[in-house]
Amino acid sequence: MSIAFPLLIALLVATPAALFISYIFIQHTLYLLAAIMLASVAIAASPADITAAAALRRFAWAALFPILWMLLQIVPLPIASLTSPIWPTAAVALNDPSLASRISIDPGSTLRSLTWYLALLSLTISTILIARDRKRAEILLLALTGAATFIALESLAGQIELLATAVPDIGRSNGHSFAVVAVIAALGNSATIAMAIERHSNRAGAVLPLSTPLLLRMALGITGIVVSLASFAALGQGLLLELTGLGFAIMLFVATVRRLGFRPWPSAILAAVLIAMATVTTLSLARSTPFVDLLGFVRSDDQASLAVARRAMSDSSWTGSGVGTFARVARIYQDYGVGSTLTAPSTAVLVAIEWGRAAMLILAGFTLQLFLFALRGAVGRGRDSFFASATAAIVVVALCDSFVDVSMLNPTAQIILAAVIGLGLAQSTGRTSSI
């Protein structure tokens, strides 16, 4: 594990450089590092590590479902009603009746998506085993928060005309694609502040006066939160401010419940308030559009992308068009003369088209399972509850954000989110956890 931990830190520290390099390079770098890290932690895993990892077997189906679904979309199927109609049409056009029918309209793209998912899964598993140690978990939280904050700062700098002109790569970047990273930065900085206060208050079991290191760490955390919120304001992402507020409320909920000693009635009242806040946020997302209309949640001015998504969703089957195939689907449904490459208006819309609505509901259910596990783990933990509470907050806010924009499709955001989930799962069980 001596190799895996430095590699993981190096990977996270290097993520802000993604603005200046191609996504292809990022993906191939992750393939290599994820394989090395997973092999390293597997070789060095102790019996205690294996026992702790076995406690997370409840997430086995959540991890396996995307693999099985993408394989189902790739392999030839004998049932014509499940496959895409593009394959029988191609068989007639090519005069090749033996052409196999599949769900995915582009099996190669779906296979590449499967490879990318396996790399992210390897990263998450490696992080779980690495972050079981408290000291490594603390360093990992600081690295994650620092990287996310720096990306939020880059996004903010891209909105300043003088800096955008001086650094063309920042000026050409789309700050909206890093929106969820700014959310991670805000909530991660809150966790670092909580960690600093917790460590200070528990030192020697006595109440100590405020020290310079504590004040410095708190100041850095507050600065990171301000940078993240400023990036939302610069991008006109007022809705993300509301979602981030929901994340802060979740972390405050955990801290309050722990302070109250998890008494039933006060906890129930706080949970009711939290659910009410989530309901209000959801209703503000939906506006006056029907709840079943995923496009009603989207905050995008790209009418061409919205039109293509609406047509594709109206024709999509419950099995989807194949993961990673939206670019090809967009070419089919876009208007004549639209030369630019269209992107999905939101992550949820893309999942509904590529994965199918049935898979989208299953994935959302697995996400809620992860949220509840981390939330329960945060309440049951002792002084290290901020790891799991930050993960619970980030997961639920990321789920809500997936209905609003496409920032979760950014490879950099996915790398950081995978590490956050691994850290949260590792620290949701421990010496004082009841899970």
Tab-separated table of C-alpha atoms in Angstrom:
chain	number	residue	atom	x	y	z
A	1	MET	CA	0.000	0.000	0.000
A	2	SER	CA	3.094	2.221	0.247
A	3	ILE	CA	2.873	2.794	-3.518
A	4	ALA	CA	-0.897	3.187	-3.731
A	5	PHE	CA	-1.231	6.050	-1.248
A	6	PRO	CA	1.334	8.397	-2.872
A	7	LEU	CA	-0.103	7.573	-6.299
A	8	LEU	CA	-3.615	8.441	-5.130
A	9	ILE	CA	-2.467	11.738	-3.630
A	10	ALA	CA	-0.493	12.559	-6.787
A	11	LEU	CA	-3.534	11.796	-8.948
A	12	LEU	CA	-5.759	14.098	-6.905
A	13	VAL	CA	-3.197	16.893	-6.712
A	14	ALA	CA	-2.786	16.739	-10.503
A	15	THR	CA	-6.526	17.006	-11.269
A	16	PRO	CA	-6.519	20.840	-11.507
A	17	ALA	CA	-4.159	20.474	-14.478
A	18	ALA	CA	-7.004	18.781	-16.388
A	19	LEU	CA	-7.984	22.213	-17.656
A	20	PHE	CA	-4.804	22.326	-19.740
A	21	ILE	CA	-4.642	18.740	-21.047
A	22	SER	CA	-6.910	16.506	-23.086
A	23	TYR	CA	-9.487	14.198	-21.551
A	24	ILE	CA	-7.979	11.292	-23.510
A	25	PHE	CA	-4.745	11.710	-21.561
A	26	ILE	CA	-6.695	11.883	-18.280
A	27	GLN	CA	-8.532	8.671	-19.052
A	28	HIS	CA	-5.441	6.695	-20.012
A	29	THR	CA	-3.594	8.007	-16.958
A	30	LEU	CA	-6.400	6.772	-14.726
A	31	TYR	CA	-6.382	3.361	-16.430
A	32	LEU	CA	-2.715	2.938	-15.559
A	33	LEU	CA	-2.786	4.363	-12.030
A	34	ALA	CA	-6.013	2.595	-11.040
A	35	ALA	CA	-4.573	-0.771	-12.064
A	36	ILE	CA	-1.345	-0.163	-10.142
A	37	MET	CA	-3.166	1.073	-7.023
A	38	LEU	CA	-5.647	-1.803	-6.994
A	39	ALA	CA	-2.859	-4.370	-7.382
A	40	SER	CA	-0.843	-2.680	-4.640
A	41	VAL	CA	-3.665	-2.560	-2.076
A	42	ALA	CA	-4.724	-6.118	-2.934
A	43	ILE	CA	-1.222	-7.435	-2.266
A	44	ALA	CA	-0.748	-5.423	0.938
A	45	ALA	CA	-4.264	-5.909	2.355
A	46	SER	CA	-4.292	-7.238	5.914
A	47	PRO	CA	-6.949	-9.568	7.352
A	48	ALA	CA	-8.493	-6.534	9.076
A	49	ASP	CA	-8.714	-4.728	5.735
A	50	ILE	CA	-10.394	-7.731	4.132
A	51	THR	CA	-12.865	-7.993	7.015
A	52	ALA	CA	-13.714	-4.292	6.753
A	53	ALA	CA	-14.135	-4.543	2.984
A	54	ALA	CA	-16.433	-7.544	3.433
A	55	ALA	CA	-18.706	-5.353	5.555
A	56	LEU	CA	-19.415	-3.331	2.404
A	57	ARG	CA	-20.725	-6.306	0.444
A	58	ARG	CA	-24.179	-4.700	0.623
A	59	PHE	CA	-22.957	-2.498	-2.243
A	60	ALA	CA	-21.980	-5.450	-4.423
A	61	TRP	CA	-25.071	-5.173	-6.615
A	62	ALA	CA	-24.621	-1.406	-6.872
A	63	ALA	CA	-21.088	-1.955	-8.189
A	64	LEU	CA	-21.979	-4.866	-10.468
A	65	PHE	CA	-25.160	-3.481	-12.005
A	66	PRO	CA	-23.447	-0.978	-14.381
A	67	ILE	CA	-21.075	-3.729	-15.543
A	68	LEU	CA	-23.870	-6.204	-16.224
A	69	TRP	CA	-26.046	-3.564	-17.896
A	70	MET	CA	-23.313	-2.396	-20.263
A	71	LEU	CA	-22.432	-5.991	-21.132
A	72	LEU	CA	-26.109	-6.615	-21.873
A	73	GLN	CA	-26.060	-3.628	-24.224
A	74	ILE	CA	-22.928	-4.855	-26.011
A	75	VAL	CA	-23.503	-8.576	-26.551
A	76	PRO	CA	-25.700	-9.877	-29.417
A	77	LEU	CA	-29.223	-10.718	-28.261
A	78	PRO	CA	-31.680	-13.162	-29.828
A	79	ILE	CA	-34.726	-11.158	-28.663
A	80	ALA	CA	-35.424	-8.538	-31.319
A	81	SER	CA	-37.740	-6.496	-29.091
A	82	LEU	CA	-34.817	-5.670	-26.784
A	83	THR	CA	-32.382	-4.550	-29.472
A	84	SER	CA	-32.068	-1.254	-31.289
A	85	PRO	CA	-33.964	-1.060	-34.612
A	86	ILE	CA	-30.802	0.310	-36.209
A	87	TRP	CA	-29.332	-3.218	-36.510
A	88	PRO	CA	-32.097	-4.831	-38.641
A	89	THR	CA	-32.051	-1.716	-40.829
A	90	ALA	CA	-28.274	-1.992	-41.217
A	91	ALA	CA	-28.602	-5.697	-42.055
A	92	VAL	CA	-30.989	-4.866	-44.904
A	93	ALA	CA	-28.857	-1.968	-46.149
A	94	LEU	CA	-25.677	-4.076	-46.110
A	95	ASN	CA	-27.457	-7.173	-47.405
A	96	ASP	CA	-26.078	-9.120	-44.460
A	97	PRO	CA	-28.858	-11.011	-42.626
A	98	SER	CA	-26.301	-12.463	-40.221
A	99	LEU	CA	-25.518	-9.036	-38.740
A	100	ALA	CA	-26.111	-9.441	-35.005
A	101	SER	CA	-28.588	-7.210	-33.204
A	102	ARG	CA	-27.559	-5.386	-30.049
A	103	ILE	CA	-29.038	-2.821	-27.704
A	104	SER	CA	-26.176	-0.352	-28.149
A	105	ILE	CA	-26.064	1.516	-31.443
A	106	ASP	CA	-22.281	1.802	-30.978
A	107	PRO	CA	-20.840	-1.189	-29.076
A	108	GLY	CA	-17.336	0.292	-29.261
A	109	SER	CA	-18.365	3.422	-27.352
A	110	THR	CA	-20.214	1.331	-24.785
A	111	LEU	CA	-17.142	-0.877	-24.327
A	112	ARG	CA	-14.987	2.219	-23.756
A	113	SER	CA	-17.524	3.443	-21.186
A	114	LEU	CA	-17.329	0.068	-19.445
A	115	THR	CA	-13.534	0.329	-19.293
A	116	TRP	CA	-13.788	3.814	-17.807
A	117	TYR	CA	-16.290	2.627	-15.197
A	118	LEU	CA	-14.009	-0.256	-14.201
A	119	ALA	CA	-11.165	2.240	-13.721
A	120	LEU	CA	-13.352	4.428	-11.482
A	121	LEU	CA	-14.507	1.371	-9.536
A	122	SER	CA	-10.880	0.317	-9.031
A	123	LEU	CA	-10.094	3.823	-7.789
A	124	THR	CA	-12.986	3.673	-5.311
A	125	ILE	CA	-11.989	0.233	-3.977
A	126	SER	CA	-8.360	1.330	-3.618
A	127	THR	CA	-9.440	4.452	-1.753
A	128	ILE	CA	-11.593	2.396	0.633
A	129	LEU	CA	-8.626	0.249	1.646
A	130	ILE	CA	-6.209	3.179	1.782
A	131	ALA	CA	-8.476	5.477	3.829
A	132	ARG	CA	-9.182	2.996	6.632
A	133	ASP	CA	-6.215	4.501	8.442
A	134	ARG	CA	-7.221	7.748	10.146
A	135	LYS	CA	-4.043	9.657	9.313
A	136	ARG	CA	-4.210	8.692	5.654
A	137	ALA	CA	-7.901	9.620	5.609
A	138	GLU	CA	-7.093	13.086	6.958
A	139	ILE	CA	-4.405	13.666	4.335
A	140	LEU	CA	-6.736	12.361	1.642
A	141	LEU	CA	-9.509	14.736	2.732
A	142	LEU	CA	-7.103	17.669	2.592
A	143	ALA	CA	-5.855	16.633	-0.864
A	144	LEU	CA	-9.390	16.195	-2.207
A	145	THR	CA	-10.535	19.507	-0.799
A	146	GLY	CA	-7.458	21.363	-2.001
A	147	ALA	CA	-7.743	19.987	-5.538
A	148	ALA	CA	-11.468	20.748	-5.752
A	149	THR	CA	-10.933	24.265	-4.382
A	150	PHE	CA	-8.193	24.956	-6.911
A	151	ILE	CA	-10.492	23.818	-9.738
A	152	ALA	CA	-13.230	26.111	-8.393
A	153	LEU	CA	-10.680	28.934	-8.367
A	154	GLU	CA	-9.791	28.180	-11.999
A	155	SER	CA	-13.480	28.253	-12.881
A	156	LEU	CA	-13.838	31.605	-11.132
A	157	ALA	CA	-10.740	32.982	-12.873
A	158	GLY	CA	-12.219	31.991	-16.228
A	159	GLN	CA	-15.051	34.447	-15.629
A	160	ILE	CA	-12.627	37.352	-15.123
A	161	GLU	CA	-11.930	38.900	-18.512
A	162	LEU	CA	-8.380	40.024	-17.726
A	163	LEU	CA	-7.288	36.582	-16.513
A	164	ALA	CA	-9.166	34.814	-19.298
A	165	THR	CA	-7.254	36.901	-21.826
A	166	ALA	CA	-3.901	36.338	-20.130
A	167	VAL	CA	-4.412	32.562	-19.835
A	168	PRO	CA	-6.321	31.395	-22.939
A	169	ASP	CA	-6.835	27.844	-21.610
A	170	ILE	CA	-8.780	29.241	-18.664
A	171	GLY	CA	-10.730	31.575	-20.891
A	172	ARG	CA	-11.751	28.764	-23.237
A	173	SER	CA	-12.829	26.471	-20.400
A	174	ASN	CA	-16.477	25.927	-19.634
A	175	GLY	CA	-16.870	26.685	-15.949
A	176	HIS	CA	-20.266	24.989	-15.883
A	177	SER	CA	-18.571	21.626	-16.520
A	178	PHE	CA	-16.828	21.927	-13.131
A	179	ALA	CA	-19.911	22.987	-11.148
A	180	VAL	CA	-20.147	19.781	-9.125
A	181	VAL	CA	-16.429	20.051	-8.269
A	182	ALA	CA	-17.115	23.459	-6.725
A	183	VAL	CA	-19.847	21.818	-4.637
A	184	ILE	CA	-17.327	19.214	-3.460
A	185	ALA	CA	-14.913	22.036	-2.629
A	186	ALA	CA	-17.472	23.891	-0.507
A	187	LEU	CA	-18.578	20.825	1.449
A	188	GLY	CA	-15.027	19.464	1.678
A	189	ASN	CA	-13.802	22.721	3.198
A	190	SER	CA	-16.617	22.495	5.740
A	191	ALA	CA	-15.370	19.023	6.641
A	192	THR	CA	-11.794	20.270	7.062
A	193	ILE	CA	-13.025	22.996	9.418
A	194	ALA	CA	-14.959	20.391	11.410
A	195	MET	CA	-11.862	18.177	11.476
A	196	ALA	CA	-9.698	21.015	12.787
A	197	ILE	CA	-12.195	21.887	15.531
A	198	GLU	CA	-12.713	18.225	16.470
A	199	ARG	CA	-9.001	17.513	16.728
A	200	HIS	CA	-8.445	20.683	18.759
A	201	SER	CA	-11.278	20.018	21.209
A	202	ASN	CA	-10.236	16.391	21.786
A	203	ARG	CA	-6.551	17.098	22.292
A	204	ALA	CA	-5.493	15.885	25.746
A	205	GLY	CA	-9.196	15.614	26.652
A	206	ALA	CA	-9.325	19.248	27.725
A	207	VAL	CA	-10.657	22.532	26.422
A	208	LEU	CA	-7.688	24.417	25.027
A	209	PRO	CA	-7.503	28.063	23.954
A	210	LEU	CA	-7.653	28.770	20.250
A	211	SER	CA	-4.253	28.156	18.707
A	212	THR	CA	-2.647	29.700	15.657
A	213	PRO	CA	-2.661	26.424	13.644
A	214	LEU	CA	-6.385	25.998	14.342
A	215	LEU	CA	-7.192	29.549	13.296
A	216	LEU	CA	-5.072	29.146	10.164
A	217	ARG	CA	-6.849	25.928	9.146
A	218	MET	CA	-10.231	27.494	9.811
A	219	ALA	CA	-9.281	30.556	7.772
A	220	LEU	CA	-8.171	28.377	4.861
A	221	GLY	CA	-11.414	26.405	5.040
A	222	ILE	CA	-13.545	29.540	5.089
A	223	THR	CA	-11.551	30.945	2.165
A	224	GLY	CA	-12.184	27.750	0.211
A	225	ILE	CA	-15.914	27.982	0.884
A	226	VAL	CA	-15.962	31.617	-0.244
A	227	VAL	CA	-14.104	30.727	-3.466
A	228	SER	CA	-16.587	27.943	-4.208
A	229	LEU	CA	-19.631	30.115	-3.580
A	230	ALA	CA	-18.085	32.928	-5.635
A	231	SER	CA	-17.654	30.554	-8.575
A	232	PHE	CA	-21.385	29.740	-8.395
A	233	ALA	CA	-22.246	33.424	-8.356
A	234	ALA	CA	-19.919	34.191	-11.278
A	235	LEU	CA	-21.530	31.426	-13.332
A	236	GLY	CA	-25.029	32.541	-12.418
A	237	GLN	CA	-25.629	29.181	-10.721
A	238	GLY	CA	-27.993	30.334	-8.000
A	239	LEU	CA	-29.598	26.920	-7.883
A	240	LEU	CA	-26.280	25.307	-6.972
A	241	LEU	CA	-26.093	27.683	-4.022
A	242	GLU	CA	-29.398	26.226	-2.825
A	243	LEU	CA	-28.173	22.666	-3.336
A	244	THR	CA	-24.932	23.426	-1.502
A	245	GLY	CA	-27.024	24.875	1.313
A	246	LEU	CA	-28.805	21.528	1.468
A	247	GLY	CA	-25.410	19.848	1.815
A	248	PHE	CA	-24.450	22.195	4.655
A	249	ALA	CA	-27.787	21.369	6.326
A	250	ILE	CA	-27.033	17.642	6.160
A	251	MET	CA	-23.642	18.133	7.798
A	252	LEU	CA	-25.212	20.379	10.444
A	253	PHE	CA	-27.880	17.722	10.998
A	254	VAL	CA	-25.221	15.103	11.730
A	255	ALA	CA	-23.331	17.414	14.091
A	256	THR	CA	-26.524	18.331	15.957
A	257	VAL	CA	-27.706	14.729	16.276
A	258	ARG	CA	-24.332	13.694	17.669
A	259	ARG	CA	-24.404	16.598	20.111
A	260	LEU	CA	-27.892	15.567	21.271
A	261	GLY	CA	-26.739	11.997	21.753
A	262	PHE	CA	-29.064	10.694	19.041
A	263	ARG	CA	-32.205	11.133	21.132
A	264	PRO	CA	-35.250	9.913	19.183
A	265	TRP	CA	-37.581	12.901	19.243
A	266	PRO	CA	-35.108	15.737	18.571
A	267	SER	CA	-33.534	13.634	15.825
A	268	ALA	CA	-36.935	12.964	14.269
A	269	ILE	CA	-37.733	16.680	14.282
A	270	LEU	CA	-34.410	17.529	12.663
A	271	ALA	CA	-34.922	14.797	10.066
A	272	ALA	CA	-38.360	16.235	9.266
A	273	VAL	CA	-36.826	19.681	8.772
A	274	LEU	CA	-34.151	18.185	6.509
A	275	ILE	CA	-36.743	16.343	4.421
A	276	ALA	CA	-38.793	19.541	4.146
A	277	MET	CA	-35.738	21.423	2.863
A	278	ALA	CA	-35.065	18.711	0.299
A	279	THR	CA	-38.704	18.823	-0.815
A	280	VAL	CA	-38.624	22.598	-1.246
A	281	THR	CA	-35.402	22.337	-3.244
A	282	THR	CA	-36.918	19.651	-5.475
A	283	LEU	CA	-40.043	21.711	-6.079
A	284	SER	CA	-37.933	24.731	-7.002
A	285	LEU	CA	-36.070	22.540	-9.476
A	286	ALA	CA	-39.245	21.322	-11.112
A	287	ARG	CA	-40.841	24.763	-11.401
A	288	SER	CA	-44.227	24.299	-13.022
A	289	THR	CA	-43.246	21.444	-15.336
A	290	PRO	CA	-44.401	17.862	-14.789
A	291	PHE	CA	-42.197	15.891	-12.447
A	292	VAL	CA	-41.729	13.125	-14.995
A	293	ASP	CA	-40.269	15.556	-17.524
A	294	LEU	CA	-36.530	15.425	-16.895
A	295	LEU	CA	-35.976	18.435	-19.132
A	296	GLY	CA	-38.002	20.527	-16.702
A	297	PHE	CA	-35.104	20.391	-14.247
A	298	VAL	CA	-32.459	21.497	-16.745
A	299	ARG	CA	-30.864	24.937	-16.548
A	300	SER	CA	-29.600	25.391	-20.111
A	301	ASP	CA	-30.077	27.965	-22.856
A	302	ASP	CA	-28.956	25.574	-25.607
A	303	GLN	CA	-32.265	25.121	-27.395
A	304	ALA	CA	-30.754	22.806	-30.024
A	305	SER	CA	-29.526	20.424	-27.327
A	306	LEU	CA	-32.885	20.528	-25.540
A	307	ALA	CA	-34.762	19.798	-28.772
A	308	VAL	CA	-32.530	16.829	-29.611
A	309	ALA	CA	-32.842	15.455	-26.088
A	310	ARG	CA	-36.626	15.720	-26.168
A	311	ARG	CA	-36.833	13.834	-29.479
A	312	ALA	CA	-34.384	11.172	-28.335
A	313	MET	CA	-36.196	10.637	-25.045
A	314	SER	CA	-39.559	10.302	-26.769
A	315	ASP	CA	-38.154	7.481	-28.939
A	316	SER	CA	-35.893	5.838	-26.360
A	317	SER	CA	-36.618	2.329	-25.125
A	318	TRP	CA	-36.381	1.089	-21.560
A	319	THR	CA	-33.034	-0.530	-22.415
A	320	GLY	CA	-31.488	2.703	-23.742
A	321	SER	CA	-29.373	3.376	-26.807
A	322	GLY	CA	-26.094	2.233	-25.246
A	323	VAL	CA	-23.815	3.917	-22.731
A	324	GLY	CA	-21.508	6.433	-24.413
A	325	THR	CA	-23.620	6.790	-27.563
A	326	PHE	CA	-25.267	10.193	-27.062
A	327	ALA	CA	-23.049	11.877	-29.659
A	328	ARG	CA	-24.278	9.440	-32.312
A	329	VAL	CA	-27.878	9.715	-31.132
A	330	ALA	CA	-27.642	13.501	-31.381
A	331	ARG	CA	-26.579	13.271	-35.029
A	332	ILE	CA	-29.738	11.303	-35.786
A	333	TYR	CA	-32.124	13.759	-34.144
A	334	GLN	CA	-30.456	17.124	-34.686
A	335	ASP	CA	-31.826	19.580	-37.239
A	336	TYR	CA	-30.276	19.841	-40.677
A	337	GLY	CA	-27.496	22.413	-40.826
A	338	VAL	CA	-26.508	22.180	-37.156
A	339	GLY	CA	-22.809	21.499	-37.547
A	340	SER	CA	-21.671	21.745	-33.937
A	341	THR	CA	-21.422	18.695	-31.706
A	342	LEU	CA	-24.310	18.687	-29.260
A	343	THR	CA	-24.017	17.596	-25.646
A	344	ALA	CA	-26.708	16.308	-23.331
A	345	PRO	CA	-28.485	19.071	-21.379
A	346	SER	CA	-28.065	17.184	-18.082
A	347	THR	CA	-26.551	14.023	-16.678
A	348	ALA	CA	-29.981	12.575	-15.847
A	349	VAL	CA	-31.215	13.143	-19.406
A	350	LEU	CA	-28.122	11.440	-20.811
A	351	VAL	CA	-28.589	8.464	-18.465
A	352	ALA	CA	-32.256	8.164	-19.461
A	353	ILE	CA	-31.290	8.087	-23.155
A	354	GLU	CA	-28.163	5.919	-22.989
A	355	TRP	CA	-29.020	3.623	-20.086
A	356	GLY	CA	-32.824	3.661	-20.340
A	357	ARG	CA	-35.332	4.960	-17.812
A	358	ALA	CA	-35.415	1.655	-15.916
A	359	ALA	CA	-31.664	1.728	-15.332
A	360	MET	CA	-31.854	5.395	-14.346
A	361	LEU	CA	-34.286	4.577	-11.522
A	362	ILE	CA	-32.107	1.680	-10.368
A	363	LEU	CA	-28.982	3.867	-10.335
A	364	ALA	CA	-30.838	6.575	-8.388
A	365	GLY	CA	-31.903	3.916	-5.864
A	366	PHE	CA	-28.313	2.762	-5.405
A	367	THR	CA	-27.245	6.391	-4.900
A	368	LEU	CA	-29.839	6.853	-2.165
A	369	GLN	CA	-28.600	3.630	-0.553
A	370	LEU	CA	-25.091	5.092	-0.484
A	371	PHE	CA	-26.401	8.353	0.991
A	372	LEU	CA	-28.320	6.606	3.786
A	373	PHE	CA	-25.354	4.357	4.590
A	374	ALA	CA	-22.975	7.319	4.850
A	375	LEU	CA	-25.501	9.367	6.861
A	376	ARG	CA	-26.087	6.532	9.299
A	377	GLY	CA	-22.363	5.932	9.519
A	378	ALA	CA	-21.741	9.614	10.277
A	379	VAL	CA	-24.275	9.558	13.111
A	380	GLY	CA	-22.804	6.346	14.523
A	381	ARG	CA	-19.169	7.415	14.289
A	382	GLY	CA	-17.291	9.163	17.043
A	383	ARG	CA	-14.922	12.041	16.455
A	384	ASP	CA	-14.361	11.104	12.785
A	385	SER	CA	-17.980	11.634	11.718
A	386	PHE	CA	-17.091	14.535	9.401
A	387	PHE	CA	-15.702	12.123	6.775
A	388	ALA	CA	-18.991	10.283	6.351
A	389	SER	CA	-21.188	13.371	6.800
A	390	ALA	CA	-19.334	15.213	4.034
A	391	THR	CA	-19.698	12.177	1.768
A	392	ALA	CA	-23.432	11.922	2.496
A	393	ALA	CA	-23.879	15.614	1.722
A	394	ILE	CA	-21.827	15.450	-1.480
A	395	VAL	CA	-23.661	12.348	-2.737
A	396	VAL	CA	-27.149	13.795	-2.301
A	397	VAL	CA	-26.173	17.175	-3.771
A	398	ALA	CA	-24.472	15.465	-6.722
A	399	LEU	CA	-27.638	13.430	-7.304
A	400	CYS	CA	-29.726	16.613	-7.391
A	401	ASP	CA	-27.139	18.357	-9.580
A	402	SER	CA	-27.323	15.524	-12.123
A	403	PHE	CA	-30.824	16.724	-13.037
A	404	VAL	CA	-29.609	20.297	-13.585
A	405	ASP	CA	-26.404	20.191	-15.652
A	406	VAL	CA	-23.752	17.917	-17.145
A	407	SER	CA	-20.895	18.647	-14.745
A	408	MET	CA	-20.944	15.061	-13.432
A	409	LEU	CA	-19.948	13.859	-16.911
A	410	ASN	CA	-16.601	15.633	-16.577
A	411	PRO	CA	-13.860	12.979	-16.136
A	412	THR	CA	-12.094	15.127	-13.541
A	413	ALA	CA	-15.286	15.431	-11.500
A	414	GLN	CA	-15.825	11.677	-11.720
A	415	ILE	CA	-12.301	10.968	-10.444
A	416	ILE	CA	-12.748	13.288	-7.470
A	417	LEU	CA	-16.233	11.950	-6.736
A	418	ALA	CA	-14.983	8.338	-6.840
A	419	ALA	CA	-12.299	9.198	-4.285
A	420	VAL	CA	-14.860	11.006	-2.099
A	421	ILE	CA	-17.122	7.941	-2.107
A	422	GLY	CA	-14.209	5.662	-1.252
A	423	LEU	CA	-13.176	7.922	1.629
A	424	GLY	CA	-16.734	8.095	2.953
A	425	LEU	CA	-17.280	4.333	2.785
A	426	ALA	CA	-13.960	3.658	4.504
A	427	GLN	CA	-14.813	5.998	7.369
A	428	SER	CA	-18.507	5.075	7.668
A	429	THR	CA	-17.498	1.980	9.618
A	430	GLY	CA	-15.012	2.004	12.424
A	431	ARG	CA	-14.265	1.684	16.072
A	432	THR	CA	-17.362	3.530	17.261
A	433	SER	CA	-19.684	2.864	14.383
A	434	SER	CA	-22.782	0.829	15.018
A	435	ILE	CA	-23.069	-0.254	11.382
